[in-house]
PDB file of C-alpha atoms in Angstrom:
ATOM      1  CA  MET A   1      93.100  93.648  99.448  1.00 51.00           C
ATOM      2  CA  THR A   2      89.374  93.180  99.118  1.00 50.00           C
ATOM      3  CA  ALA A   3      88.272  95.748  96.568  1.00 63.00           C
ATOM      4  CA  ARG A   4      89.338  93.361  93.828  1.00 80.00           C
ATOM      5  CA  TYR A   5      87.254  91.014  91.762  1.00 87.00           C
ATOM      6  CA  LEU A   6      87.361  87.276  92.412  1.00 89.00           C
ATOM      7  CA  GLU A   7      89.459  86.805  89.276  1.00 89.00           C
ATOM      8  CA  ASP A   8      92.140  89.170  90.627  1.00 88.00           C
ATOM      9  CA  PHE A   9      92.982  86.853  93.533  1.00 91.00           C
ATOM     10  CA  THR A  10      95.164  83.742  93.495  1.00 94.00           C
ATOM     11  CA  VAL A  11      95.704  81.196  96.239  1.00 96.00           C
ATOM     12  CA  GLY A  12      98.933  82.023  98.095  1.00 96.00           C
ATOM     13  CA  GLN A  13      98.742  85.785  97.430  1.00 95.00           C
ATOM     14  CA  ARG A  14      99.780  87.765 100.472  1.00 95.00           C
ATOM     15  CA  PHE A  15      98.975  91.396 101.372  1.00 92.00           C
ATOM     16  CA  GLY A  16     100.225  93.553 104.216  1.00 95.00           C
ATOM     17  CA  SER A  17      97.322  95.573 105.568  1.00 93.00           C
ATOM     18  CA  GLY A  18      99.140  97.917 107.954  1.00 97.00           C
ATOM     19  CA  ARG A  19     100.611  98.113 111.416  1.00 97.00           C
ATOM     20  CA  LEU A  20      99.914  99.870 114.691  1.00 98.00           C
ATOM     21  CA  ARG A  21     101.891 100.597 117.857  1.00 98.00           C
ATOM     22  CA  MET A  22      99.670  99.756 120.815  1.00 98.00           C
ATOM     23  CA  ASP A  23      99.916 102.452 123.479  1.00 96.00           C
ATOM     24  CA  THR A  24      98.583 102.562 127.034  1.00 97.00           C
ATOM     25  CA  GLU A  25      95.678 104.854 126.216  1.00 97.00           C
ATOM     26  CA  GLN A  26      94.408 102.725 123.335  1.00 97.00           C
ATOM     27  CA  ILE A  27      94.720  99.534 125.393  1.00 98.00           C
ATOM     28  CA  THR A  28      92.982 100.883 128.499  1.00 98.00           C
ATOM     29  CA  THR A  29      90.238 102.737 126.548  1.00 97.00           C
ATOM     30  CA  PHE A  30      89.278  99.554 124.718  1.00 98.00           C
ATOM     31  CA  ALA A  31      89.461  97.472 127.906  1.00 98.00           C
ATOM     32  CA  PHE A  32      87.367  99.932 129.902  1.00 97.00           C
ATOM     33  CA  ALA A  33      84.574  99.607 127.304  1.00 97.00           C
ATOM     34  CA  PHE A  34      84.741  95.921 126.405  1.00 97.00           C
ATOM     35  CA  ASP A  35      87.154  93.858 128.502  1.00 96.00           C
ATOM     36  CA  PRO A  36      87.629  95.447 131.934  1.00 96.00           C
ATOM     37  CA  GLN A  37      89.996  92.888 133.424  1.00 94.00           C
ATOM     38  CA  PRO A  38      92.747  94.258 135.715  1.00 93.00           C
ATOM     39  CA  PHE A  39      95.660  93.191 133.467  1.00 94.00           C
ATOM     40  CA  HIS A  40      94.192  95.210 130.567  1.00 96.00           C
ATOM     41  CA  LEU A  41      93.477  98.304 132.684  1.00 96.00           C
ATOM     42  CA  ASP A  42      96.217  98.877 135.200  1.00 95.00           C
ATOM     43  CA  GLU A  43     100.002  98.440 135.056  1.00 94.00           C
ATOM     44  CA  ALA A  44     100.344  97.518 138.764  1.00 95.00           C
ATOM     45  CA  ALA A  45      97.551  94.923 138.600  1.00 94.00           C
ATOM     46  CA  ALA A  46      99.052  93.526 135.380  1.00 94.00           C
ATOM     47  CA  ALA A  47     102.434  93.155 137.121  1.00 94.00           C
ATOM     48  CA  ARG A  48     100.765  90.850 139.678  1.00 93.00           C
ATOM     49  CA  SER A  49      98.992  88.797 136.977  1.00 89.00           C
ATOM     50  CA  HIS A  50     100.236  85.914 134.826  1.00 85.00           C
ATOM     51  CA  PHE A  51     100.870  88.472 132.045  1.00 90.00           C
ATOM     52  CA  GLY A  52     103.444  90.390 134.113  1.00 93.00           C
ATOM     53  CA  ARG A  53     102.829  93.654 132.226  1.00 95.00           C
ATOM     54  CA  LEU A  54      99.863  95.605 130.875  1.00 97.00           C
ATOM     55  CA  CYS A  55      98.578  93.936 127.732  1.00 96.00           C
ATOM     56  CA  ALA A  56      95.804  94.470 125.211  1.00 97.00           C
ATOM     57  CA  SER A  57      92.541  92.563 125.204  1.00 97.00           C
ATOM     58  CA  GLY A  58      92.684  89.881 122.529  1.00 96.00           C
ATOM     59  CA  TRP A  59      89.488  91.370 121.115  1.00 97.00           C
ATOM     60  CA  HIS A  60      91.291  94.687 120.762  1.00 98.00           C
ATOM     61  CA  THR A  61      94.067  93.045 118.698  1.00 98.00           C
ATOM     62  CA  ALA A  62      91.343  91.564 116.456  1.00 97.00           C
ATOM     63  CA  CYS A  63      89.466  94.886 116.124  1.00 97.00           C
ATOM     64  CA  VAL A  64      92.682  96.697 115.152  1.00 98.00           C
ATOM     65  CA  TRP A  65      93.021  94.177 112.314  1.00 97.00           C
ATOM     66  CA  MET A  66      89.531  95.182 111.119  1.00 96.00           C
ATOM     67  CA  ARG A  67      90.341  98.894 111.274  1.00 97.00           C
ATOM     68  CA  LEU A  68      93.615  98.556 109.379  1.00 97.00           C
ATOM     69  CA  MET A  69      91.927  96.354 106.763  1.00 94.00           C
ATOM     70  CA  ILE A  70      89.246  99.023 106.170  1.00 94.00           C
ATOM     71  CA  ASP A  71      91.918 101.729 105.821  1.00 95.00           C
ATOM     72  CA  HIS A  72      93.964  99.543 103.488  1.00 94.00           C
ATOM     73  CA  ARG A  73      90.941  98.740 101.318  1.00 90.00           C
ATOM     74  CA  ARG A  74      90.018 102.431 101.108  1.00 92.00           C
ATOM     75  CA  ARG A  75      93.542 103.358  99.957  1.00 93.00           C
ATOM     76  CA  GLU A  76      93.426 100.585  97.341  1.00 90.00           C
ATOM     77  CA  ASP A  77      89.984 101.701  96.103  1.00 89.00           C
ATOM     78  CA  GLU A  78      91.134 105.307  95.791  1.00 92.00           C
ATOM     79  CA  ALA A  79      94.215 104.289  93.828  1.00 92.00           C
ATOM     80  CA  ARG A  80      92.070 102.172  91.481  1.00 89.00           C
ATOM     81  CA  ARG A  81      89.619 105.000  90.904  1.00 91.00           C
ATOM     82  CA  ALA A  82      92.527 107.388  90.265  1.00 94.00           C
ATOM     83  CA  ARG A  83      93.736 104.996  87.564  1.00 93.00           C
ATOM     84  CA  GLY A  84      90.219 104.818  86.110  1.00 92.00           C
ATOM     85  CA  GLU A  85      89.781 101.161  87.108  1.00 89.00           C
ATOM     86  CA  ALA A  86      86.543  99.600  88.281  1.00 85.00           C
ATOM     87  CA  VAL A  87      86.233  98.905  92.025  1.00 84.00           C
ATOM     88  CA  ALA A  88      84.588  95.620  92.961  1.00 79.00           C
ATOM     89  CA  GLN A  89      81.840  95.384  95.528  1.00 72.00           C
ATOM     90  CA  LEU A  90      82.509  93.474  98.708  1.00 73.00           C
ATOM     91  CA  GLY A  91      79.687  91.614 100.417  1.00 71.00           C
ATOM     92  CA  PRO A  92      79.212  91.041 104.148  1.00 73.00           C
ATOM     93  CA  SER A  93      81.437  88.581 105.974  1.00 81.00           C
ATOM     94  CA  PRO A  94      79.656  85.446 107.183  1.00 84.00           C
ATOM     95  CA  GLY A  95      82.156  85.108 110.053  1.00 88.00           C
ATOM     96  CA  PHE A  96      85.524  83.576 110.759  1.00 90.00           C
ATOM     97  CA  ARG A  97      87.141  80.570 112.338  1.00 93.00           C
ATOM     98  CA  ASP A  98      90.144  79.307 114.248  1.00 95.00           C
ATOM     99  CA  LEU A  99      91.082  82.555 115.937  1.00 95.00           C
ATOM    100  CA  GLU A 100      94.176  82.064 118.077  1.00 95.00           C
ATOM    101  CA  TRP A 101      95.752  84.525 120.479  1.00 95.00           C
ATOM    102  CA  LEU A 102      99.310  83.280 120.367  1.00 96.00           C
ATOM    103  CA  LYS A 103     101.225  85.783 122.519  1.00 95.00           C
ATOM    104  CA  PRO A 104     100.215  88.715 124.724  1.00 96.00           C
ATOM    105  CA  VAL A 105     100.362  92.174 123.105  1.00 97.00           C
ATOM    106  CA  HIS A 106     102.103  94.526 125.540  1.00 97.00           C
ATOM    107  CA  VAL A 107     102.209  98.312 125.669  1.00 96.00           C
ATOM    108  CA  GLY A 108     104.627  99.591 123.030  1.00 97.00           C
ATOM    109  CA  ASP A 109     104.376  96.507 120.812  1.00 98.00           C
ATOM    110  CA  THR A 110     103.888  97.266 117.123  1.00 98.00           C
ATOM    111  CA  ILE A 111     101.646  94.733 115.415  1.00 98.00           C
ATOM    112  CA  SER A 112     101.915  94.251 111.641  1.00 98.00           C
ATOM    113  CA  TYR A 113      98.979  92.536 109.965  1.00 98.00           C
ATOM    114  CA  ALA A 114      98.992  90.461 106.793  1.00 97.00           C
ATOM    115  CA  THR A 115      96.433  88.444 104.874  1.00 96.00           C
ATOM    116  CA  GLU A 116      97.020  85.408 102.682  1.00 97.00           C
ATOM    117  CA  VAL A 117      94.502  83.875 100.257  1.00 96.00           C
ATOM    118  CA  VAL A 118      93.998  80.203 101.127  1.00 96.00           C
ATOM    119  CA  GLU A 119      90.949  79.291  99.051  1.00 95.00           C
ATOM    120  CA  MET A 120      88.653  80.866  96.440  1.00 94.00           C
ATOM    121  CA  ARG A 121      85.662  79.719  94.423  1.00 91.00           C
ATOM    122  CA  PRO A 122      82.709  81.048  92.427  1.00 90.00           C
ATOM    123  CA  LEU A 123      79.360  80.694  94.216  1.00 90.00           C
ATOM    124  CA  GLU A 124      76.831  78.510  92.424  1.00 89.00           C
ATOM    125  CA  SER A 125      74.065  79.933  94.596  1.00 90.00           C
ATOM    126  CA  ARG A 126      74.890  83.585  93.959  1.00 87.00           C
ATOM    127  CA  PRO A 127      75.600  84.399  90.296  1.00 88.00           C
ATOM    128  CA  GLY A 128      78.140  87.189  89.855  1.00 89.00           C
ATOM    129  CA  TRP A 129      79.754  86.510  93.217  1.00 90.00           C
ATOM    130  CA  GLY A 130      82.475  84.339  94.646  1.00 91.00           C
ATOM    131  CA  MET A 131      83.886  83.492  98.047  1.00 91.00           C
ATOM    132  CA  ILE A 132      87.478  83.928  99.189  1.00 91.00           C
ATOM    133  CA  VAL A 133      88.930  82.385 102.323  1.00 94.00           C
ATOM    134  CA  VAL A 134      91.964  84.114 103.829  1.00 95.00           C
ATOM    135  CA  ARG A 135      94.273  83.656 106.807  1.00 97.00           C
ATOM    136  CA  ASN A 136      94.904  86.881 108.718  1.00 97.00           C
ATOM    137  CA  THR A 137      97.898  87.178 111.019  1.00 98.00           C
ATOM    138  CA  GLY A 138      99.454  89.803 113.252  1.00 98.00           C
ATOM    139  CA  VAL A 139     103.123  89.686 114.275  1.00 98.00           C
ATOM    140  CA  ASN A 140     104.913  91.885 116.785  1.00 98.00           C
ATOM    141  CA  GLN A 141     108.136  93.853 116.224  1.00 98.00           C
ATOM    142  CA  ARG A 142     110.162  90.729 117.098  1.00 98.00           C
ATOM    143  CA  GLY A 143     108.406  88.786 114.331  1.00 98.00           C
ATOM    144  CA  GLU A 144     106.420  86.697 116.830  1.00 98.00           C
ATOM    145  CA  PRO A 145     102.842  85.868 115.741  1.00 98.00           C
ATOM    146  CA  VAL A 146     100.321  87.259 118.250  1.00 98.00           C
ATOM    147  CA  ILE A 147      97.034  86.565 116.457  1.00 98.00           C
ATOM    148  CA  SER A 148      95.869  84.344 113.611  1.00 97.00           C
ATOM    149  CA  PHE A 149      92.427  83.659 112.203  1.00 97.00           C
ATOM    150  CA  ILE A 150      90.682  82.526 109.044  1.00 96.00           C
ATOM    151  CA  SER A 151      87.959  84.645 107.511  1.00 92.00           C
ATOM    152  CA  SER A 152      85.841  84.479 104.405  1.00 88.00           C
ATOM    153  CA  ALA A 153      84.181  87.148 102.330  1.00 85.00           C
ATOM    154  CA  PHE A 154      81.870  87.399  99.352  1.00 87.00           C
ATOM    155  CA  VAL A 155      83.539  89.186  96.418  1.00 88.00           C
ATOM    156  CA  GLU A 156      82.139  90.261  93.069  1.00 89.00           C
ATOM    157  CA  ARG A 157      83.137  88.363  89.923  1.00 90.00           C
ATOM    158  CA  ARG A 158      84.510  90.183  86.926  1.00 84.00           C
ATOM    159  CA  GLU A 159      82.824  87.804  84.525  1.00 69.00           C
ATOM    160  CA  ARG A 160      79.132  88.152  85.192  1.00 57.00           C
ATOM    161  CA  GLU A 161      76.662  85.420  84.333  1.00 51.00           C
ATOM    162  CA  PRO A 162      74.515  86.286  81.312  1.00 55.00           C
ATOM    163  CA  GLN A 163      71.434  88.115  82.533  1.00 56.00           C
ATOM    164  CA  ALA A 164      68.010  88.696  80.932  1.00 55.00           C
ATOM    165  CA  SER A 165      67.460  92.388  80.354  1.00 49.00           C
TER     166      SER A 165
ATOM    167  CA  MET B   1      79.818  81.460 134.557  1.00 51.00           C
ATOM    168  CA  THR B   2      83.574  81.178 134.646  1.00 50.00           C
ATOM    169  CA  ALA B   3      84.565  81.783 138.244  1.00 64.00           C
ATOM    170  CA  ARG B   4      83.757  78.155 138.979  1.00 81.00           C
ATOM    171  CA  TYR B   5      86.062  75.201 139.303  1.00 87.00           C
ATOM    172  CA  LEU B   6      86.233  72.601 136.550  1.00 89.00           C
ATOM    173  CA  GLU B   7      84.253  70.201 138.732  1.00 89.00           C
ATOM    174  CA  ASP B   8      81.354  72.691 138.986  1.00 88.00           C
ATOM    175  CA  PHE B   9      80.635  72.499 135.255  1.00 91.00           C
ATOM    176  CA  THR B  10      78.701  69.829 133.377  1.00 94.00           C
ATOM    177  CA  VAL B  11      78.268  69.408 129.630  1.00 96.00           C
ATOM    178  CA  GLY B  12      74.934  70.926 128.563  1.00 96.00           C
ATOM    179  CA  GLN B  13      74.868  73.541 131.358  1.00 95.00           C
ATOM    180  CA  ARG B  14      73.589  76.870 130.064  1.00 96.00           C
ATOM    181  CA  PHE B  15      74.078  80.360 131.538  1.00 92.00           C
ATOM    182  CA  GLY B  16      72.610  83.692 130.517  1.00 95.00           C
ATOM    183  CA  SER B  17      75.315  86.332 130.704  1.00 93.00           C
ATOM    184  CA  GLY B  18      73.262  89.483 130.127  1.00 97.00           C
ATOM    185  CA  ARG B  19      71.691  91.599 127.441  1.00 97.00           C
ATOM    186  CA  LEU B  20      72.181  95.011 125.872  1.00 98.00           C
ATOM    187  CA  ARG B  21      70.082  97.332 123.722  1.00 98.00           C
ATOM    188  CA  MET B  22      72.263  98.601 120.892  1.00 98.00           C
ATOM    189  CA  ASP B  23      71.757 102.318 120.341  1.00 97.00           C
ATOM    190  CA  THR B  24      73.004 104.618 117.583  1.00 97.00           C
ATOM    191  CA  GLU B  25      75.740 106.197 119.691  1.00 97.00           C
ATOM    192  CA  GLN B  26      77.238 102.858 120.764  1.00 97.00           C
ATOM    193  CA  ILE B  27      77.123 101.513 117.210  1.00 98.00           C
ATOM    194  CA  THR B  28      78.688 104.573 115.565  1.00 98.00           C
ATOM    195  CA  THR B  29      81.313 105.096 118.298  1.00 97.00           C
ATOM    196  CA  PHE B  30      82.567 101.538 117.900  1.00 98.00           C
ATOM    197  CA  ALA B  31      82.452 101.756 114.088  1.00 98.00           C
ATOM    198  CA  PHE B  32      84.307 105.071 114.012  1.00 97.00           C
ATOM    199  CA  ALA B  33      87.177 103.485 115.970  1.00 97.00           C
ATOM    200  CA  PHE B  34      87.327  99.972 114.491  1.00 97.00           C
ATOM    201  CA  ASP B  35      85.022  99.400 111.514  1.00 96.00           C
ATOM    202  CA  PRO B  36      84.337 102.689 109.698  1.00 96.00           C
ATOM    203  CA  GLN B  37      82.129 101.362 106.914  1.00 94.00           C
ATOM    204  CA  PRO B  38      79.235 103.615 105.825  1.00 93.00           C
ATOM    205  CA  PHE B  39      76.457 101.197 106.920  1.00 94.00           C
ATOM    206  CA  HIS B  40      77.857 101.185 110.497  1.00 96.00           C
ATOM    207  CA  LEU B  41      78.291 104.980 110.649  1.00 96.00           C
ATOM    208  CA  ASP B  42      75.437 106.734 108.919  1.00 95.00           C
ATOM    209  CA  GLU B  43      71.703 106.020 108.674  1.00 94.00           C
ATOM    210  CA  ALA B  44      71.333 107.466 105.142  1.00 95.00           C
ATOM    211  CA  ALA B  45      74.305 105.495 103.801  1.00 94.00           C
ATOM    212  CA  ALA B  46      72.995 102.348 105.502  1.00 94.00           C
ATOM    213  CA  ALA B  47      69.611 102.837 103.793  1.00 94.00           C
ATOM    214  CA  ARG B  48      71.400 102.655 100.420  1.00 93.00           C
ATOM    215  CA  SER B  49      73.385  99.531 101.402  1.00 89.00           C
ATOM    216  CA  HIS B  50      72.399  95.852 101.380  1.00 85.00           C
ATOM    217  CA  PHE B  51      71.647  96.194 105.131  1.00 90.00           C
ATOM    218  CA  GLY B  52      68.877  98.775 104.552  1.00 93.00           C
ATOM    219  CA  ARG B  53      69.297 100.297 108.021  1.00 95.00           C
ATOM    220  CA  LEU B  54      72.159 101.275 110.346  1.00 97.00           C
ATOM    221  CA  CYS B  55      73.636  98.152 111.895  1.00 96.00           C
ATOM    222  CA  ALA B  56      76.420  97.287 114.310  1.00 97.00           C
ATOM    223  CA  SER B  57      79.824  96.004 113.262  1.00 96.00           C
ATOM    224  CA  GLY B  58      79.942  92.248 113.807  1.00 96.00           C
ATOM    225  CA  TRP B  59      83.064  92.835 115.915  1.00 97.00           C
ATOM    226  CA  HIS B  60      81.017  95.144 118.126  1.00 98.00           C
ATOM    227  CA  THR B  61      78.433  92.396 118.729  1.00 98.00           C
ATOM    228  CA  ALA B  62      81.313  90.083 119.714  1.00 97.00           C
ATOM    229  CA  CYS B  63      82.943  92.674 122.005  1.00 98.00           C
ATOM    230  CA  VAL B  64      79.628  93.299 123.782  1.00 98.00           C
ATOM    231  CA  TRP B  65      79.557  89.560 124.541  1.00 97.00           C
ATOM    232  CA  MET B  66      82.977  89.923 126.203  1.00 96.00           C
ATOM    233  CA  ARG B  67      81.896  92.911 128.265  1.00 97.00           C
ATOM    234  CA  LEU B  68      78.694  91.269 129.505  1.00 97.00           C
ATOM    235  CA  MET B  69      80.619  88.084 130.327  1.00 94.00           C
ATOM    236  CA  ILE B  70      83.097  90.056 132.467  1.00 94.00           C
ATOM    237  CA  ASP B  71      80.242  91.824 134.288  1.00 95.00           C
ATOM    238  CA  HIS B  72      78.428  88.521 134.812  1.00 94.00           C
ATOM    239  CA  ARG B  73      81.546  86.811 136.142  1.00 90.00           C
ATOM    240  CA  ARG B  74      82.182  89.710 138.536  1.00 92.00           C
ATOM    241  CA  ARG B  75      78.638  89.490 139.935  1.00 93.00           C
ATOM    242  CA  GLU B  76      79.023  85.719 140.374  1.00 90.00           C
ATOM    243  CA  ASP B  77      82.389  86.134 142.120  1.00 90.00           C
ATOM    244  CA  GLU B  78      80.987  88.743 144.501  1.00 92.00           C
ATOM    245  CA  ALA B  79      78.038  86.516 145.375  1.00 92.00           C
ATOM    246  CA  ARG B  80      80.397  83.596 146.055  1.00 89.00           C
ATOM    247  CA  ARG B  81      82.641  85.694 148.263  1.00 91.00           C
ATOM    248  CA  ALA B  82      79.573  87.000 150.151  1.00 94.00           C
ATOM    249  CA  ARG B  83      78.622  83.362 150.846  1.00 93.00           C
ATOM    250  CA  GLY B  84      82.168  82.643 152.030  1.00 92.00           C
ATOM    251  CA  GLU B  85      82.875  80.357 149.050  1.00 89.00           C
ATOM    252  CA  ALA B  86      86.196  80.060 147.244  1.00 85.00           C
ATOM    253  CA  VAL B  87      86.468  81.744 143.851  1.00 84.00           C
ATOM    254  CA  ALA B  88      88.331  79.807 141.171  1.00 80.00           C
ATOM    255  CA  GLN B  89      91.022  81.358 139.010  1.00 73.00           C
ATOM    256  CA  LEU B  90      90.416  81.676 135.315  1.00 73.00           C
ATOM    257  CA  GLY B  91      93.317  81.444 132.895  1.00 72.00           C
ATOM    258  CA  PRO B  92      93.744  83.226 129.579  1.00 74.00           C
ATOM    259  CA  SER B  93      91.670  82.168 126.586  1.00 82.00           C
ATOM    260  CA  PRO B  94      93.645  80.530 123.783  1.00 85.00           C
ATOM    261  CA  GLY B  95      91.110  81.779 121.232  1.00 89.00           C
ATOM    262  CA  PHE B  96      87.852  80.721 119.649  1.00 91.00           C
ATOM    263  CA  ARG B  97      86.428  79.146 116.552  1.00 93.00           C
ATOM    264  CA  ASP B  98      83.480  79.048 114.178  1.00 95.00           C
ATOM    265  CA  LEU B  99      82.269  82.579 114.750  1.00 95.00           C
ATOM    266  CA  GLU B 100      79.161  83.245 112.670  1.00 95.00           C
ATOM    267  CA  TRP B 101      77.326  86.511 112.182  1.00 94.00           C
ATOM    268  CA  LEU B 102      73.871  85.190 111.435  1.00 96.00           C
ATOM    269  CA  LYS B 103      71.725  88.335 111.144  1.00 95.00           C
ATOM    270  CA  PRO B 104      72.464  92.059 111.162  1.00 96.00           C
ATOM    271  CA  VAL B 105      72.113  93.850 114.514  1.00 97.00           C
ATOM    272  CA  HIS B 106      70.133  97.048 113.915  1.00 97.00           C
ATOM    273  CA  VAL B 107      69.730 100.149 116.070  1.00 96.00           C
ATOM    274  CA  GLY B 108      67.289  99.407 118.884  1.00 97.00           C
ATOM    275  CA  ASP B 109      67.831  95.645 118.842  1.00 98.00           C
ATOM    276  CA  THR B 110      68.354  94.096 122.263  1.00 98.00           C
ATOM    277  CA  ILE B 111      70.827  91.214 122.181  1.00 98.00           C
ATOM    278  CA  SER B 112      70.686  88.554 124.912  1.00 98.00           C
ATOM    279  CA  TYR B 113      73.779  86.404 125.312  1.00 98.00           C
ATOM    280  CA  ALA B 114      74.006  82.845 126.613  1.00 97.00           C
ATOM    281  CA  THR B 115      76.769  80.289 127.028  1.00 96.00           C
ATOM    282  CA  GLU B 116      76.470  76.508 126.964  1.00 97.00           C
ATOM    283  CA  VAL B 117      79.165  74.043 128.055  1.00 96.00           C
ATOM    284  CA  VAL B 118      79.923  71.656 125.174  1.00 96.00           C
ATOM    285  CA  GLU B 119      83.106  69.932 126.376  1.00 95.00           C
ATOM    286  CA  MET B 120      85.333  69.783 129.462  1.00 94.00           C
ATOM    287  CA  ARG B 121      88.440  67.907 130.455  1.00 91.00           C
ATOM    288  CA  PRO B 122      91.320  68.011 132.922  1.00 90.00           C
ATOM    289  CA  LEU B 123      94.655  69.033 131.368  1.00 90.00           C
ATOM    290  CA  GLU B 124      97.380  66.411 131.560  1.00 89.00           C
ATOM    291  CA  SER B 125      99.970  69.055 130.719  1.00 90.00           C
ATOM    292  CA  ARG B 126      98.914  71.524 133.395  1.00 87.00           C
ATOM    293  CA  PRO B 127      98.219  69.953 136.792  1.00 88.00           C
ATOM    294  CA  GLY B 128      95.518  71.740 138.767  1.00 89.00           C
ATOM    295  CA  TRP B 129      93.849  73.068 135.621  1.00 90.00           C
ATOM    296  CA  GLY B 130      91.262  71.970 133.116  1.00 91.00           C
ATOM    297  CA  MET B 131      89.818  73.222 129.849  1.00 91.00           C
ATOM    298  CA  ILE B 132      86.191  73.966 129.117  1.00 92.00           C
ATOM    299  CA  VAL B 133      84.780  74.505 125.640  1.00 94.00           C
ATOM    300  CA  VAL B 134      81.592  76.559 125.398  1.00 95.00           C
ATOM    301  CA  ARG B 135      79.242  77.778 122.676  1.00 97.00           C
ATOM    302  CA  ASN B 136      78.307  81.447 123.038  1.00 97.00           C
ATOM    303  CA  THR B 137      75.245  82.823 121.302  1.00 98.00           C
ATOM    304  CA  GLY B 138      73.441  86.151 121.040  1.00 98.00           C
ATOM    305  CA  VAL B 139      69.776  86.391 120.059  1.00 98.00           C
ATOM    306  CA  ASN B 140      67.740  89.512 119.310  1.00 98.00           C
ATOM    307  CA  GLN B 141      64.396  90.510 120.844  1.00 98.00           C
ATOM    308  CA  ARG B 142      62.594  88.362 118.243  1.00 98.00           C
ATOM    309  CA  GLY B 143      64.550  85.288 119.349  1.00 98.00           C
ATOM    310  CA  GLU B 144      66.633  85.265 116.143  1.00 98.00           C
ATOM    311  CA  PRO B 145      70.284  84.236 116.610  1.00 98.00           C
ATOM    312  CA  VAL B 146      72.632  87.034 115.489  1.00 98.00           C
ATOM    313  CA  ILE B 147      76.016  85.656 116.607  1.00 98.00           C
ATOM    314  CA  SER B 148      77.416  82.275 117.579  1.00 97.00           C
ATOM    315  CA  PHE B 149      80.938  81.147 118.387  1.00 97.00           C
ATOM    316  CA  ILE B 150      82.834  78.479 120.279  1.00 96.00           C
ATOM    317  CA  SER B 151      85.431  79.478 122.848  1.00 93.00           C
ATOM    318  CA  SER B 152      87.631  77.663 125.287  1.00 89.00           C
ATOM    319  CA  ALA B 153      89.149  78.677 128.602  1.00 86.00           C
ATOM    320  CA  PHE B 154      91.507  77.270 131.189  1.00 87.00           C
ATOM    321  CA  VAL B 155      89.793  76.815 134.569  1.00 89.00           C
ATOM    322  CA  GLU B 156      91.187  75.790 137.933  1.00 90.00           C
ATOM    323  CA  ARG B 157      90.434  72.329 139.288  1.00 90.00           C
ATOM    324  CA  ARG B 158      88.995  71.880 142.752  1.00 84.00           C
ATOM    325  CA  GLU B 159      90.928  68.686 143.346  1.00 69.00           C
ATOM    326  CA  ARG B 160      94.575  69.650 143.111  1.00 57.00           C
ATOM    327  CA  GLU B 161      97.257  67.147 142.276  1.00 51.00           C
ATOM    328  CA  PRO B 162      99.408  66.235 145.294  1.00 55.00           C
ATOM    329  CA  GLN B 163     102.339  68.643 145.451  1.00 56.00           C
ATOM    330  CA  ALA B 164     105.723  68.429 147.159  1.00 55.00           C
ATOM    331  CA  SER B 165     106.022  71.106 149.824  1.00 50.00           C
TER     332      SER B 165
END
């Protein structure tokens, strides 16, 4: 969704960015590296915890969003190039806000991610660029939201400011 | 810092939770799995990007915070148990807010993480538990902040509500 120019977005636009079934190996590999708490590592320990069953680190659910977004953007860019269209540059993300882990993600859950444009504006301070603000969500196979957060990104404008040459 | 009871915290308290030197293998392994953008994967591609040099995914910098926090908490818990002290339970995190990536994290940078208590209160809705709100930051070896975010967690209270038995 992000290899577009600022002018190609509208507030309220919504994009699916992909989905992933979370399996035991993915969950425990991530947890071993970054969040080694018993309920993310071991089924028996998880059964004794407040989660009841093995579940993914919340950071893992967020990182999967990033991965699927990159893959989605790459597919979009390739399709644009194949059609002979220009591909906009995407600047670095300054961060995000209001991340909520709404439900545990258990082994075997399939999380589908989507992104909705909530705000967009040209940047006075950075000619040729704009900022979009989006809400990213992940829902499980029962349609229950498991993660939600707001992120912003710098995107190129189609209409450049006049420049001295 | 989190295996304490609500009553053991005070607003303004600050805890170091550890530090890590980010090397090429860590940065590229994370990026390959979760954020496969050229400037996180390949030194030559990074040199051509706005970052100039290979740098870590912002999500990686956040996940390293989580890992060091878990290790820190485990060391604190073990020390408490060795002194014969009770170890408080820690509930799940509902999420976080206002995450900012302030500077790129380059290969060889050592990031030191700290946590400061900014708010705390007992929970009316959940007897025996309270909520603490903390600001987490990471600074590089030059003292420059690279990441900052606010998180909250449920913590056990030392003074339990009277319960029917």
